Tab-separated table of C-alpha atoms in Angstrom:
chain	number	residue	atom	x	y	z
Y	22	UNK	CA	20.107	6.204	-29.346
Y	23	UNK	CA	17.381	5.115	-26.880
Y	24	UNK	CA	17.448	6.144	-23.534
Y	25	UNK	CA	20.007	5.193	-20.594
Y	26	UNK	CA	18.611	1.482	-19.175
Y	27	UNK	CA	19.200	2.698	-15.990
Y	28	UNK	CA	16.854	5.587	-16.955
Y	29	UNK	CA	14.273	3.083	-18.131
Y	30	UNK	CA	14.880	1.480	-14.853
Y	31	UNK	CA	13.983	4.297	-12.671
Y	32	UNK	CA	11.389	5.577	-14.868
Y	33	UNK	CA	9.809	1.907	-14.445
Y	34	UNK	CA	10.278	1.901	-10.287
Y	35	UNK	CA	8.514	5.381	-9.851
Y	36	UNK	CA	5.709	3.824	-11.696
Y	37	UNK	CA	4.730	1.633	-9.518
Y	38	UNK	CA	1.946	1.527	-7.171
Y	39	UNK	CA	1.747	2.531	-4.418
Y	40	UNK	CA	4.512	4.905	-5.337
Y	41	UNK	CA	7.486	4.995	-3.271
Y	42	UNK	CA	7.557	8.144	-1.260
Y	43	UNK	CA	10.752	9.027	0.112
Y	44	UNK	CA	10.658	11.288	3.664
Y	45	UNK	CA	12.810	13.472	4.299
Y	46	UNK	CA	13.933	14.253	8.193
Y	47	UNK	CA	16.710	16.941	8.536
Y	48	UNK	CA	18.830	16.813	12.150
Y	49	UNK	CA	21.632	17.671	13.071
Y	50	UNK	CA	21.836	14.908	16.502
Y	51	UNK	CA	22.129	15.075	19.164
Y	52	UNK	CA	19.859	18.290	19.177
Y	53	UNK	CA	16.420	17.720	19.517
Y	54	UNK	CA	16.777	14.149	20.481
Y	55	UNK	CA	13.578	13.528	21.936
Y	56	UNK	CA	11.777	15.530	19.104
Y	57	UNK	CA	13.541	13.237	17.031
Y	58	UNK	CA	12.270	9.788	18.407
Y	59	UNK	CA	8.881	10.795	18.360
Y	60	UNK	CA	8.728	12.025	14.453
Y	61	UNK	CA	10.773	8.983	14.097
Y	62	UNK	CA	7.985	7.086	15.599
Y	63	UNK	CA	5.232	8.955	13.788
Y	64	UNK	CA	7.142	7.296	10.566
Y	65	UNK	CA	6.660	4.049	11.290
Y	66	UNK	CA	3.048	5.084	12.315
Y	67	UNK	CA	2.193	6.208	8.681
Y	68	UNK	CA	-0.482	3.762	6.685
Y	69	UNK	CA	0.629	4.337	3.227
Y	70	UNK	CA	2.927	0.848	2.831
Y	71	UNK	CA	5.192	2.248	0.279
Y	72	UNK	CA	8.235	4.576	1.848
Y	73	UNK	CA	11.545	5.270	3.318
Y	74	UNK	CA	12.760	7.929	5.601
Y	75	UNK	CA	16.036	9.337	4.443
Y	76	UNK	CA	17.587	11.147	7.716
Y	77	UNK	CA	20.248	13.918	6.493
Y	78	UNK	CA	22.608	14.308	9.607
Y	79	UNK	CA	25.246	16.616	10.015
Y	80	UNK	CA	25.938	16.546	13.468
Y	81	UNK	CA	27.518	13.408	15.462
Y	82	UNK	CA	27.033	10.126	14.428
Y	83	UNK	CA	24.042	8.447	14.675
Y	84	UNK	CA	22.379	4.970	13.535
Y	85	UNK	CA	18.754	4.168	12.819
Y	86	UNK	CA	17.562	1.554	15.669
Y	87	UNK	CA	17.133	-2.492	15.251
Y	88	UNK	CA	13.990	-1.890	16.668
Y	89	UNK	CA	12.934	0.740	13.926
Y	90	UNK	CA	14.099	-1.876	10.791
Y	91	UNK	CA	11.887	-4.375	12.797
Y	92	UNK	CA	8.724	-2.144	12.111
Y	93	UNK	CA	9.153	-3.388	8.478
Y	94	UNK	CA	9.906	-0.114	6.997
Y	95	UNK	CA	12.905	1.070	4.766
Y	96	UNK	CA	15.382	3.712	5.953
Y	97	UNK	CA	18.833	5.020	5.873
Y	98	UNK	CA	21.033	7.911	7.617
Y	99	UNK	CA	23.012	10.496	5.249
Y	100	UNK	CA	25.893	11.419	6.960
Y	101	UNK	CA	27.311	14.841	5.753
Y	102	UNK	CA	29.949	17.385	6.566
Y	103	UNK	CA	29.225	20.088	9.199
Y	104	UNK	CA	27.699	22.763	8.911
Y	105	UNK	CA	25.565	21.998	6.344
Y	106	UNK	CA	22.658	23.882	5.112
Y	107	UNK	CA	18.967	22.614	5.214
Y	108	UNK	CA	18.885	22.893	1.120
Y	109	UNK	CA	22.233	21.248	0.808
Y	110	UNK	CA	20.359	18.337	3.026
Y	111	UNK	CA	17.317	18.072	1.158
Y	112	UNK	CA	18.935	17.676	-2.146
Y	113	UNK	CA	21.033	15.165	-0.470
Y	114	UNK	CA	18.074	13.459	0.655
Y	115	UNK	CA	16.834	13.369	-2.389
Y	116	UNK	CA	19.795	11.843	-4.437
Y	117	UNK	CA	20.017	9.024	-1.642
Y	118	UNK	CA	16.991	7.918	-3.240
Y	119	UNK	CA	16.592	8.499	-7.014
Y	120	UNK	CA	14.179	5.666	-7.406
Y	121	UNK	CA	11.371	7.499	-5.401
Y	122	UNK	CA	8.360	9.026	-7.536
Y	123	UNK	CA	7.855	11.693	-4.617
Y	124	UNK	CA	9.698	13.399	-1.840
Y	125	UNK	CA	8.067	14.347	1.776
Y	126	UNK	CA	8.740	16.690	4.025
Y	127	UNK	CA	9.198	14.781	7.605
Y	128	UNK	CA	10.963	17.117	9.889
Y	129	UNK	CA	12.644	16.262	13.117
Y	130	UNK	CA	10.051	18.928	15.271
Y	131	UNK	CA	6.593	17.393	13.481
Y	132	UNK	CA	4.742	14.425	14.798
Y	133	UNK	CA	2.208	13.523	12.421
Y	134	UNK	CA	-1.037	11.783	12.032
Y	135	UNK	CA	-1.107	8.142	10.435
Y	136	UNK	CA	-2.811	9.180	7.029
Y	137	UNK	CA	-0.413	12.118	6.269
Y	138	UNK	CA	1.011	10.447	3.526
Y	139	UNK	CA	-1.766	8.884	2.327
Y	140	UNK	CA	-3.952	11.661	2.096
Y	141	UNK	CA	-1.267	13.976	0.264
Y	142	UNK	CA	-0.750	11.697	-2.213
Y	143	UNK	CA	-4.653	11.409	-3.354
Y	144	UNK	CA	-4.549	15.447	-3.067
Y	145	UNK	CA	-2.102	15.627	-5.293
Y	146	UNK	CA	-3.015	12.758	-7.717
Y	147	UNK	CA	-6.993	13.270	-7.513
Y	148	UNK	CA	-5.623	16.828	-9.906
Y	149	UNK	CA	-5.609	16.920	-13.493
Y	150	UNK	CA	-2.808	17.047	-14.425
Y	151	UNK	CA	-1.183	15.869	-10.980
Y	152	UNK	CA	0.249	18.262	-8.704
Y	153	UNK	CA	3.613	17.955	-8.364
Y	154	UNK	CA	4.425	20.567	-5.744
Y	155	UNK	CA	2.121	19.943	-2.489
Y	156	UNK	CA	2.347	23.288	0.207
Y	157	UNK	CA	2.121	22.771	3.067
Y	158	UNK	CA	2.418	26.319	4.943
Y	159	UNK	CA	-0.929	25.835	6.780
Y	160	UNK	CA	-0.022	24.127	10.706
Y	161	UNK	CA	-1.901	22.793	13.662
Y	162	UNK	CA	0.525	24.505	16.622
Y	163	UNK	CA	0.249	22.659	20.018
Y	164	UNK	CA	-1.904	24.555	22.322
Y	165	UNK	CA	0.637	24.604	24.707
Y	166	UNK	CA	3.201	26.369	22.886
Y	167	UNK	CA	1.234	29.024	21.653
Y	168	UNK	CA	3.192	31.629	24.053
Y	169	UNK	CA	6.695	30.998	22.109
Y	170	UNK	CA	5.430	30.821	18.573
Y	171	UNK	CA	7.565	32.460	15.617
Y	172	UNK	CA	5.169	32.813	13.011
Y	173	UNK	CA	5.878	30.239	9.888
Y	174	UNK	CA	3.731	32.039	6.785
Y	175	UNK	CA	5.215	35.382	6.596
Y	176	UNK	CA	3.093	37.024	4.122
Y	177	UNK	CA	2.407	34.223	1.459
Y	178	UNK	CA	5.222	31.936	2.591
Y	179	UNK	CA	5.226	27.979	1.131
Y	180	UNK	CA	6.398	24.760	2.413
Y	181	UNK	CA	7.346	21.550	0.308
Y	182	UNK	CA	4.847	19.218	2.131
Y	183	UNK	CA	5.342	17.132	-1.054
Y	184	UNK	CA	7.609	16.811	-4.885
Y	185	UNK	CA	6.808	14.912	-7.351
Y	186	UNK	CA	9.837	13.418	-8.691
Y	187	UNK	CA	9.099	15.705	-11.721
Y	188	UNK	CA	9.953	18.717	-9.562
Y	189	UNK	CA	13.367	17.179	-8.017
Y	190	UNK	CA	14.421	15.985	-11.705
Y	191	UNK	CA	14.389	19.549	-12.802
Y	192	UNK	CA	15.320	21.839	-9.796
Y	193	UNK	CA	17.405	22.139	-6.997
Y	194	UNK	CA	16.543	23.615	-3.258
Y	195	UNK	CA	19.288	26.484	-2.873
Y	196	UNK	CA	21.914	26.392	-0.541
Y	197	UNK	CA	19.613	28.630	2.351
Y	198	UNK	CA	19.199	27.995	5.934
Y	199	UNK	CA	15.608	29.646	6.112
Y	200	UNK	CA	12.919	29.410	3.576
Y	201	UNK	CA	14.578	27.370	1.343
Y	202	UNK	CA	11.438	25.889	0.488
Y	203	UNK	CA	9.628	28.980	-0.266
Y	204	UNK	CA	12.432	29.820	-2.934
Y	205	UNK	CA	11.836	26.677	-4.176
Y	206	UNK	CA	8.248	27.192	-4.934
Y	207	UNK	CA	9.043	30.086	-6.572
Y	208	UNK	CA	11.265	28.274	-9.122
Y	209	UNK	CA	8.299	26.135	-9.712
Y	210	UNK	CA	5.690	28.708	-10.207
Y	211	UNK	CA	8.431	30.427	-12.721
Y	212	UNK	CA	9.249	26.729	-14.356
Y	213	UNK	CA	7.361	26.723	-17.875
Y	214	UNK	CA	5.901	23.072	-17.353
Y	215	UNK	CA	5.385	23.162	-13.740
Y	216	UNK	CA	3.915	26.064	-12.892
Y	217	UNK	CA	0.260	24.918	-12.983
Y	218	UNK	CA	1.244	21.376	-11.281
Y	219	UNK	CA	1.321	23.496	-7.953
Y	220	UNK	CA	-1.539	22.738	-5.352
Y	221	UNK	CA	-2.162	23.407	-1.289
Y	222	UNK	CA	-3.122	21.149	1.429
Y	223	UNK	CA	-5.734	21.728	3.233
Y	224	UNK	CA	-5.947	19.011	5.979
Y	225	UNK	CA	-4.291	19.076	9.365
Y	226	UNK	CA	-2.329	16.490	9.083
Y	227	UNK	CA	0.417	17.306	11.759
Y	228	UNK	CA	1.633	18.727	14.441
Y	229	UNK	CA	4.760	21.303	14.153
Y	230	UNK	CA	6.437	21.876	18.193
Y	231	UNK	CA	8.078	24.880	18.303
Y	232	UNK	CA	11.662	24.720	19.321
Y	233	UNK	CA	14.695	26.537	20.756
């Protein structure tokens, strides 16, 4: 027996160019309300044309505005019971768009340059074999926030900036509220078929803002 028809259709959709990138934004509305608005605006400004925003919310109900959809981009809000861990929210966001070739962290406390997605895709696809896990552990911090920074890179801590469907088909984020990306990284480098497909981003493509 051959592959199921829906599996074939999913594989075909993932191979389309430009690749569909599912951007995951994890929120607990209305916390960080102003930051969320800025992060969504920087998603809209991305120069990669085939992208969608998945907002995973375990707070009060919220919705993407008509102005957002008027910009010609796709998106959705996925409501989850509260409290949900960051790992659970990432897994739910990936599952909501199974046709995506890549999933990218697009956190509610980040402001991204317009080329963030396209530059990360080039970095992954220029490797042979193409990278399946791109770490985004290097961050540019707004100078005004320096006094309030809690260091992100604790030893060798990796954040999942962008991951290919090969990773999310094989592995899941653990149910953690801290360092869940690093735990996924450790699972990737322990995986027989994925361990050689890890890369680290070396461009400063977004601002991570310290929050309470």
